[in-house]
Amino acid sequence: KMIETERLVLRPQTEDDAPFMFKLVNSPAWLRFIGDRNVRSEEDARRYIRDGTIKSFEKYHFGSWLVSLKEENIPIGVCGLYKRDWLPGPDFGFAFLEEFTKKGYATESGREILHWAKDSLGLKTFLAICNEENERSIRLLERLGFKFKECVKPDPTKQEECCVYVLEI
């Protein structure tokens, strides 16, 4: 499977994407807003992809898509749907390297992933979780049609809250 837009190519992640994922999951924005995933090497990144997105596609038929610039064939981020045990539906998420933000790539890839999930999987309700301090991500979710639902504590043992957004299409 592959999705193409005017500027982007999206495809499910593979273990070959480990060098890029190692860089992305250790980027300042990822660490601040998503959290440390304990990926300290490219081998850790391979495991992260294998145990996360590859298993997710096998079990739920959705997961993380690598987003690359079409012309240059350069990976710039990820966008996709994620299964969270504490959420009643798929979690829409995205992350891009800082040098590729503020260019509309997240909006462009996000629209395509949501349309793909609706058309291919029959999904109609999507959730998104976001740190309330992550204003850029909140604006993107709103551009895609998500509406604020509530703030929750996914882990009762921690103080951290996250905001839940919902989209019905």
JSON list of C-alpha atoms in Angstrom, two decimals:
[
{"chain": "A", "resi": 1, "resn": "LYS", "atom": "CA", "xyz": [0.00, 0.00, 0.00]},
{"chain": "A", "resi": 2, "resn": "MET", "atom": "CA", "xyz": [1.09, 3.51, -0.76]},
{"chain": "A", "resi": 3, "resn": "ILE", "atom": "CA", "xyz": [-0.66, 6.87, -0.78]},
{"chain": "A", "resi": 4, "resn": "GLU", "atom": "CA", "xyz": [0.53, 9.73, -2.96]},
{"chain": "A", "resi": 5, "resn": "THR", "atom": "CA", "xyz": [-0.40, 13.39, -2.73]},
{"chain": "A", "resi": 6, "resn": "GLU", "atom": "CA", "xyz": [0.83, 16.27, -4.81]},
{"chain": "A", "resi": 7, "resn": "ARG", "atom": "CA", "xyz": [3.96, 16.62, -2.64]},
{"chain": "A", "resi": 8, "resn": "LEU", "atom": "CA", "xyz": [4.16, 13.48, -0.51]},
{"chain": "A", "resi": 9, "resn": "VAL", "atom": "CA", "xyz": [4.39, 9.71, -0.55]},
{"chain": "A", "resi": 10, "resn": "LEU", "atom": "CA", "xyz": [3.01, 7.79, 2.44]},
{"chain": "A", "resi": 11, "resn": "ARG", "atom": "CA", "xyz": [3.62, 4.11, 3.09]},
{"chain": "A", "resi": 12, "resn": "PRO", "atom": "CA", "xyz": [3.50, 1.82, 6.11]},
{"chain": "A", "resi": 13, "resn": "GLN", "atom": "CA", "xyz": [6.76, 1.85, 8.02]},
{"chain": "A", "resi": 14, "resn": "THR", "atom": "CA", "xyz": [9.24, -1.01, 7.67]},
{"chain": "A", "resi": 15, "resn": "GLU", "atom": "CA", "xyz": [12.33, -1.94, 9.65]},
{"chain": "A", "resi": 16, "resn": "ASP", "atom": "CA", "xyz": [14.38, -0.26, 6.90]},
{"chain": "A", "resi": 17, "resn": "ASP", "atom": "CA", "xyz": [13.10, 3.06, 8.29]},
{"chain": "A", "resi": 18, "resn": "ALA", "atom": "CA", "xyz": [15.08, 2.55, 11.51]},
{"chain": "A", "resi": 19, "resn": "PRO", "atom": "CA", "xyz": [17.75, 5.23, 10.82]},
{"chain": "A", "resi": 20, "resn": "PHE", "atom": "CA", "xyz": [15.06, 7.85, 10.23]},
{"chain": "A", "resi": 21, "resn": "MET", "atom": "CA", "xyz": [12.97, 6.75, 13.23]},
{"chain": "A", "resi": 22, "resn": "PHE", "atom": "CA", "xyz": [16.03, 6.82, 15.48]},
{"chain": "A", "resi": 23, "resn": "LYS", "atom": "CA", "xyz": [16.45, 10.48, 14.53]},
{"chain": "A", "resi": 24, "resn": "LEU", "atom": "CA", "xyz": [12.73, 11.33, 14.83]},
{"chain": "A", "resi": 25, "resn": "VAL", "atom": "CA", "xyz": [12.02, 9.70, 18.21]},
{"chain": "A", "resi": 26, "resn": "ASN", "atom": "CA", "xyz": [15.03, 11.46, 19.70]},
{"chain": "A", "resi": 27, "resn": "SER", "atom": "CA", "xyz": [14.16, 14.89, 18.31]},
{"chain": "A", "resi": 28, "resn": "PRO", "atom": "CA", "xyz": [13.41, 17.65, 20.85]},
{"chain": "A", "resi": 29, "resn": "ALA", "atom": "CA", "xyz": [9.72, 17.98, 19.89]},
{"chain": "A", "resi": 30, "resn": "TRP", "atom": "CA", "xyz": [9.11, 14.23, 20.10]},
{"chain": "A", "resi": 31, "resn": "LEU", "atom": "CA", "xyz": [10.78, 13.99, 23.50]},
{"chain": "A", "resi": 32, "resn": "ARG", "atom": "CA", "xyz": [8.85, 17.00, 24.81]},
{"chain": "A", "resi": 33, "resn": "PHE", "atom": "CA", "xyz": [5.37, 16.25, 23.49]},
{"chain": "A", "resi": 34, "resn": "ILE", "atom": "CA", "xyz": [5.30, 12.48, 22.92]},
{"chain": "A", "resi": 35, "resn": "GLY", "atom": "CA", "xyz": [7.90, 11.21, 25.36]},
{"chain": "A", "resi": 36, "resn": "ASP", "atom": "CA", "xyz": [11.07, 9.15, 25.55]},
{"chain": "A", "resi": 37, "resn": "ARG", "atom": "CA", "xyz": [10.55, 5.76, 23.89]},
{"chain": "A", "resi": 38, "resn": "ASN", "atom": "CA", "xyz": [13.92, 4.44, 25.05]},
{"chain": "A", "resi": 39, "resn": "VAL", "atom": "CA", "xyz": [15.26, 4.19, 21.49]},
{"chain": "A", "resi": 40, "resn": "ARG", "atom": "CA", "xyz": [19.03, 4.54, 21.90]},
{"chain": "A", "resi": 41, "resn": "SER", "atom": "CA", "xyz": [20.26, 2.89, 18.69]},
{"chain": "A", "resi": 42, "resn": "GLU", "atom": "CA", "xyz": [19.13, 1.99, 15.20]},
{"chain": "A", "resi": 43, "resn": "GLU", "atom": "CA", "xyz": [18.59, -1.56, 16.43]},
{"chain": "A", "resi": 44, "resn": "ASP", "atom": "CA", "xyz": [16.25, -0.18, 19.13]},
{"chain": "A", "resi": 45, "resn": "ALA", "atom": "CA", "xyz": [14.45, 1.74, 16.36]},
{"chain": "A", "resi": 46, "resn": "ARG", "atom": "CA", "xyz": [14.04, -1.47, 14.34]},
{"chain": "A", "resi": 47, "resn": "ARG", "atom": "CA", "xyz": [12.53, -3.16, 17.39]},
{"chain": "A", "resi": 48, "resn": "TYR", "atom": "CA", "xyz": [10.29, -0.12, 18.01]},
{"chain": "A", "resi": 49, "resn": "ILE", "atom": "CA", "xyz": [8.96, -0.36, 14.43]},
{"chain": "A", "resi": 50, "resn": "ARG", "atom": "CA", "xyz": [8.64, -4.15, 14.50]},
{"chain": "A", "resi": 51, "resn": "ASP", "atom": "CA", "xyz": [6.90, -4.33, 17.88]},
{"chain": "A", "resi": 52, "resn": "GLY", "atom": "CA", "xyz": [4.79, -1.23, 17.26]},
{"chain": "A", "resi": 53, "resn": "THR", "atom": "CA", "xyz": [3.64, -0.39, 13.79]},
{"chain": "A", "resi": 54, "resn": "ILE", "atom": "CA", "xyz": [4.25, -3.71, 12.03]},
{"chain": "A", "resi": 55, "resn": "LYS", "atom": "CA", "xyz": [2.32, -5.62, 14.71]},
{"chain": "A", "resi": 56, "resn": "SER", "atom": "CA", "xyz": [-0.37, -2.92, 14.65]},
{"chain": "A", "resi": 57, "resn": "PHE", "atom": "CA", "xyz": [-0.93, -3.33, 10.91]},
{"chain": "A", "resi": 58, "resn": "GLU", "atom": "CA", "xyz": [-1.07, -7.11, 11.36]},
{"chain": "A", "resi": 59, "resn": "LYS", "atom": "CA", "xyz": [-3.58, -6.94, 14.22]},
{"chain": "A", "resi": 60, "resn": "TYR", "atom": "CA", "xyz": [-5.67, -3.79, 13.54]},
{"chain": "A", "resi": 61, "resn": "HIS", "atom": "CA", "xyz": [-4.92, -3.06, 9.86]},
{"chain": "A", "resi": 62, "resn": "PHE", "atom": "CA", "xyz": [-3.66, 0.41, 10.76]},
{"chain": "A", "resi": 63, "resn": "GLY", "atom": "CA", "xyz": [-0.46, 1.87, 12.16]},
{"chain": "A", "resi": 64, "resn": "SER", "atom": "CA", "xyz": [2.25, 4.38, 11.42]},
{"chain": "A", "resi": 65, "resn": "TRP", "atom": "CA", "xyz": [2.94, 5.58, 7.87]},
{"chain": "A", "resi": 66, "resn": "LEU", "atom": "CA", "xyz": [6.28, 7.04, 6.83]},
{"chain": "A", "resi": 67, "resn": "VAL", "atom": "CA", "xyz": [5.81, 10.42, 5.15]},
{"chain": "A", "resi": 68, "resn": "SER", "atom": "CA", "xyz": [8.39, 11.32, 2.50]},
{"chain": "A", "resi": 69, "resn": "LEU", "atom": "CA", "xyz": [8.80, 14.20, 0.08]},
{"chain": "A", "resi": 70, "resn": "LYS", "atom": "CA", "xyz": [7.75, 12.88, -3.33]},
{"chain": "A", "resi": 71, "resn": "GLU", "atom": "CA", "xyz": [10.35, 14.67, -5.47]},
{"chain": "A", "resi": 72, "resn": "GLU", "atom": "CA", "xyz": [13.38, 14.18, -3.23]},
{"chain": "A", "resi": 73, "resn": "ASN", "atom": "CA", "xyz": [12.33, 10.85, -1.66]},
{"chain": "A", "resi": 74, "resn": "ILE", "atom": "CA", "xyz": [13.38, 12.18, 1.76]},
{"chain": "A", "resi": 75, "resn": "PRO", "atom": "CA", "xyz": [11.56, 10.92, 4.90]},
{"chain": "A", "resi": 76, "resn": "ILE", "atom": "CA", "xyz": [10.22, 13.86, 6.88]},
{"chain": "A", "resi": 77, "resn": "GLY", "atom": "CA", "xyz": [7.84, 12.39, 9.46]},
{"chain": "A", "resi": 78, "resn": "VAL", "atom": "CA", "xyz": [5.19, 9.87, 10.39]},
{"chain": "A", "resi": 79, "resn": "CYS", "atom": "CA", "xyz": [1.42, 10.01, 10.42]},
{"chain": "A", "resi": 80, "resn": "GLY", "atom": "CA", "xyz": [-1.08, 7.32, 11.24]},
{"chain": "A", "resi": 81, "resn": "LEU", "atom": "CA", "xyz": [-3.50, 5.62, 13.57]},
{"chain": "A", "resi": 82, "resn": "TYR", "atom": "CA", "xyz": [-2.46, 4.02, 16.81]},
{"chain": "A", "resi": 83, "resn": "LYS", "atom": "CA", "xyz": [-4.20, 1.63, 19.21]},
{"chain": "A", "resi": 84, "resn": "ARG", "atom": "CA", "xyz": [-4.20, 2.82, 22.80]},
{"chain": "A", "resi": 85, "resn": "ASP", "atom": "CA", "xyz": [-5.68, 0.44, 25.36]},
{"chain": "A", "resi": 86, "resn": "TRP", "atom": "CA", "xyz": [-7.23, 3.31, 27.30]},
{"chain": "A", "resi": 87, "resn": "LEU", "atom": "CA", "xyz": [-8.96, 4.90, 24.29]},
{"chain": "A", "resi": 88, "resn": "PRO", "atom": "CA", "xyz": [-12.20, 3.51, 22.81]},
{"chain": "A", "resi": 89, "resn": "GLY", "atom": "CA", "xyz": [-11.09, 4.15, 19.21]},
{"chain": "A", "resi": 90, "resn": "PRO", "atom": "CA", "xyz": [-8.05, 4.69, 16.98]},
{"chain": "A", "resi": 91, "resn": "ASP", "atom": "CA", "xyz": [-5.72, 7.52, 17.97]},
{"chain": "A", "resi": 92, "resn": "PHE", "atom": "CA", "xyz": [-4.67, 9.77, 15.08]},
{"chain": "A", "resi": 93, "resn": "GLY", "atom": "CA", "xyz": [-1.08, 10.91, 15.53]},
{"chain": "A", "resi": 94, "resn": "PHE", "atom": "CA", "xyz": [1.77, 12.54, 13.68]},
{"chain": "A", "resi": 95, "resn": "ALA", "atom": "CA", "xyz": [5.33, 13.77, 14.16]},
{"chain": "A", "resi": 96, "resn": "PHE", "atom": "CA", "xyz": [7.68, 15.56, 11.79]},
{"chain": "A", "resi": 97, "resn": "LEU", "atom": "CA", "xyz": [11.28, 16.64, 11.96]},
{"chain": "A", "resi": 98, "resn": "GLU", "atom": "CA", "xyz": [11.43, 20.32, 12.92]},
{"chain": "A", "resi": 99, "resn": "GLU", "atom": "CA", "xyz": [12.83, 21.46, 9.56]},
{"chain": "A", "resi": 100, "resn": "PHE", "atom": "CA", "xyz": [9.69, 20.11, 7.84]},
{"chain": "A", "resi": 101, "resn": "THR", "atom": "CA", "xyz": [7.09, 21.73, 10.09]},
{"chain": "A", "resi": 102, "resn": "LYS", "atom": "CA", "xyz": [5.01, 24.80, 9.17]},
{"chain": "A", "resi": 103, "resn": "LYS", "atom": "CA", "xyz": [4.85, 23.72, 5.51]},
{"chain": "A", "resi": 104, "resn": "GLY", "atom": "CA", "xyz": [1.45, 22.00, 5.50]},
{"chain": "A", "resi": 105, "resn": "TYR", "atom": "CA", "xyz": [2.86, 18.47, 5.29]},
{"chain": "A", "resi": 106, "resn": "ALA", "atom": "CA", "xyz": [1.12, 17.28, 8.46]},
{"chain": "A", "resi": 107, "resn": "THR", "atom": "CA", "xyz": [-2.24, 18.59, 7.25]},
{"chain": "A", "resi": 108, "resn": "GLU", "atom": "CA", "xyz": [-1.76, 17.06, 3.80]},
{"chain": "A", "resi": 109, "resn": "SER", "atom": "CA", "xyz": [-0.72, 13.65, 5.11]},
{"chain": "A", "resi": 110, "resn": "GLY", "atom": "CA", "xyz": [-3.30, 13.71, 7.91]},
{"chain": "A", "resi": 111, "resn": "ARG", "atom": "CA", "xyz": [-6.20, 14.26, 5.51]},
{"chain": "A", "resi": 112, "resn": "GLU", "atom": "CA", "xyz": [-5.02, 11.35, 3.38]},
{"chain": "A", "resi": 113, "resn": "ILE", "atom": "CA", "xyz": [-4.65, 8.96, 6.32]},
{"chain": "A", "resi": 114, "resn": "LEU", "atom": "CA", "xyz": [-8.12, 9.83, 7.63]},
{"chain": "A", "resi": 115, "resn": "HIS", "atom": "CA", "xyz": [-9.70, 9.37, 4.18]},
{"chain": "A", "resi": 116, "resn": "TRP", "atom": "CA", "xyz": [-7.82, 6.10, 3.70]},
{"chain": "A", "resi": 117, "resn": "ALA", "atom": "CA", "xyz": [-9.05, 4.79, 7.09]},
{"chain": "A", "resi": 118, "resn": "LYS", "atom": "CA", "xyz": [-12.63, 5.78, 6.31]},
{"chain": "A", "resi": 119, "resn": "ASP", "atom": "CA", "xyz": [-12.61, 4.34, 2.77]},
{"chain": "A", "resi": 120, "resn": "SER", "atom": "CA", "xyz": [-10.46, 1.23, 3.35]},
{"chain": "A", "resi": 121, "resn": "LEU", "atom": "CA", "xyz": [-11.35, 0.27, 6.92]},
{"chain": "A", "resi": 122, "resn": "GLY", "atom": "CA", "xyz": [-14.80, 1.79, 7.30]},
{"chain": "A", "resi": 123, "resn": "LEU", "atom": "CA", "xyz": [-13.74, 3.83, 10.33]},
{"chain": "A", "resi": 124, "resn": "LYS", "atom": "CA", "xyz": [-15.91, 6.85, 11.11]},
{"chain": "A", "resi": 125, "resn": "THR", "atom": "CA", "xyz": [-14.75, 8.02, 14.53]},
{"chain": "A", "resi": 126, "resn": "PHE", "atom": "CA", "xyz": [-11.19, 9.06, 15.28]},
{"chain": "A", "resi": 127, "resn": "LEU", "atom": "CA", "xyz": [-9.59, 10.26, 18.49]},
{"chain": "A", "resi": 128, "resn": "ALA", "atom": "CA", "xyz": [-6.43, 12.26, 19.00]},
{"chain": "A", "resi": 129, "resn": "ILE", "atom": "CA", "xyz": [-4.50, 12.91, 22.17]},
{"chain": "A", "resi": 130, "resn": "CYS", "atom": "CA", "xyz": [-2.41, 15.98, 22.67]},
{"chain": "A", "resi": 131, "resn": "ASN", "atom": "CA", "xyz": [-0.45, 17.74, 25.37]},
{"chain": "A", "resi": 132, "resn": "GLU", "atom": "CA", "xyz": [-2.37, 20.94, 26.17]},
{"chain": "A", "resi": 133, "resn": "GLU", "atom": "CA", "xyz": [0.85, 22.94, 25.71]},
{"chain": "A", "resi": 134, "resn": "ASN", "atom": "CA", "xyz": [1.32, 21.67, 22.14]},
{"chain": "A", "resi": 135, "resn": "GLU", "atom": "CA", "xyz": [-0.45, 24.56, 20.42]},
{"chain": "A", "resi": 136, "resn": "ARG", "atom": "CA", "xyz": [0.76, 23.70, 16.91]},
{"chain": "A", "resi": 137, "resn": "SER", "atom": "CA", "xyz": [-0.64, 20.17, 17.12]},
{"chain": "A", "resi": 138, "resn": "ILE", "atom": "CA", "xyz": [-3.92, 21.45, 18.54]},
{"chain": "A", "resi": 139, "resn": "ARG", "atom": "CA", "xyz": [-4.26, 23.88, 15.60]},
{"chain": "A", "resi": 140, "resn": "LEU", "atom": "CA", "xyz": [-3.57, 21.04, 13.17]},
{"chain": "A", "resi": 141, "resn": "LEU", "atom": "CA", "xyz": [-6.19, 18.81, 14.78]},
{"chain": "A", "resi": 142, "resn": "GLU", "atom": "CA", "xyz": [-8.71, 21.65, 14.56]},
{"chain": "A", "resi": 143, "resn": "ARG", "atom": "CA", "xyz": [-7.84, 22.23, 10.87]},
{"chain": "A", "resi": 144, "resn": "LEU", "atom": "CA", "xyz": [-8.59, 18.56, 10.24]},
{"chain": "A", "resi": 145, "resn": "GLY", "atom": "CA", "xyz": [-11.98, 18.91, 11.96]},
{"chain": "A", "resi": 146, "resn": "PHE", "atom": "CA", "xyz": [-11.21, 17.44, 15.38]},
{"chain": "A", "resi": 147, "resn": "LYS", "atom": "CA", "xyz": [-13.12, 18.91, 18.33]},
{"chain": "A", "resi": 148, "resn": "PHE", "atom": "CA", "xyz": [-11.95, 19.07, 21.95]},
{"chain": "A", "resi": 149, "resn": "LYS", "atom": "CA", "xyz": [-13.66, 16.43, 24.10]},
{"chain": "A", "resi": 150, "resn": "GLU", "atom": "CA", "xyz": [-11.94, 16.29, 27.49]},
{"chain": "A", "resi": 151, "resn": "CYS", "atom": "CA", "xyz": [-8.68, 16.20, 29.43]},
{"chain": "A", "resi": 152, "resn": "VAL", "atom": "CA", "xyz": [-7.80, 12.86, 31.01]},
{"chain": "A", "resi": 153, "resn": "LYS", "atom": "CA", "xyz": [-5.02, 11.21, 32.98]},
{"chain": "A", "resi": 154, "resn": "PRO", "atom": "CA", "xyz": [-4.12, 8.10, 30.98]},
{"chain": "A", "resi": 155, "resn": "ASP", "atom": "CA", "xyz": [-1.87, 6.90, 33.79]},
{"chain": "A", "resi": 156, "resn": "PRO", "atom": "CA", "xyz": [-3.46, 7.40, 37.23]},
{"chain": "A", "resi": 157, "resn": "THR", "atom": "CA", "xyz": [-0.03, 7.04, 38.88]},
{"chain": "A", "resi": 158, "resn": "LYS", "atom": "CA", "xyz": [1.21, 10.21, 37.14]},
{"chain": "A", "resi": 159, "resn": "GLN", "atom": "CA", "xyz": [0.09, 13.82, 37.22]},
{"chain": "A", "resi": 160, "resn": "GLU", "atom": "CA", "xyz": [0.28, 14.31, 33.45]},
{"chain": "A", "resi": 161, "resn": "GLU", "atom": "CA", "xyz": [-2.97, 15.02, 31.68]},
{"chain": "A", "resi": 162, "resn": "CYS", "atom": "CA", "xyz": [-3.61, 14.95, 27.97]},
{"chain": "A", "resi": 163, "resn": "CYS", "atom": "CA", "xyz": [-6.40, 16.44, 25.94]},
{"chain": "A", "resi": 164, "resn": "VAL", "atom": "CA", "xyz": [-8.62, 14.16, 23.89]},
{"chain": "A", "resi": 165, "resn": "TYR", "atom": "CA", "xyz": [-10.04, 15.36, 20.58]},
{"chain": "A", "resi": 166, "resn": "VAL", "atom": "CA", "xyz": [-12.64, 13.59, 18.46]},
{"chain": "A", "resi": 167, "resn": "LEU", "atom": "CA", "xyz": [-13.52, 13.59, 14.76]},
{"chain": "A", "resi": 168, "resn": "GLU", "atom": "CA", "xyz": [-16.66, 12.00, 13.28]},
{"chain": "A", "resi": 169, "resn": "ILE", "atom": "CA", "xyz": [-16.65, 11.60, 9.50]}
]
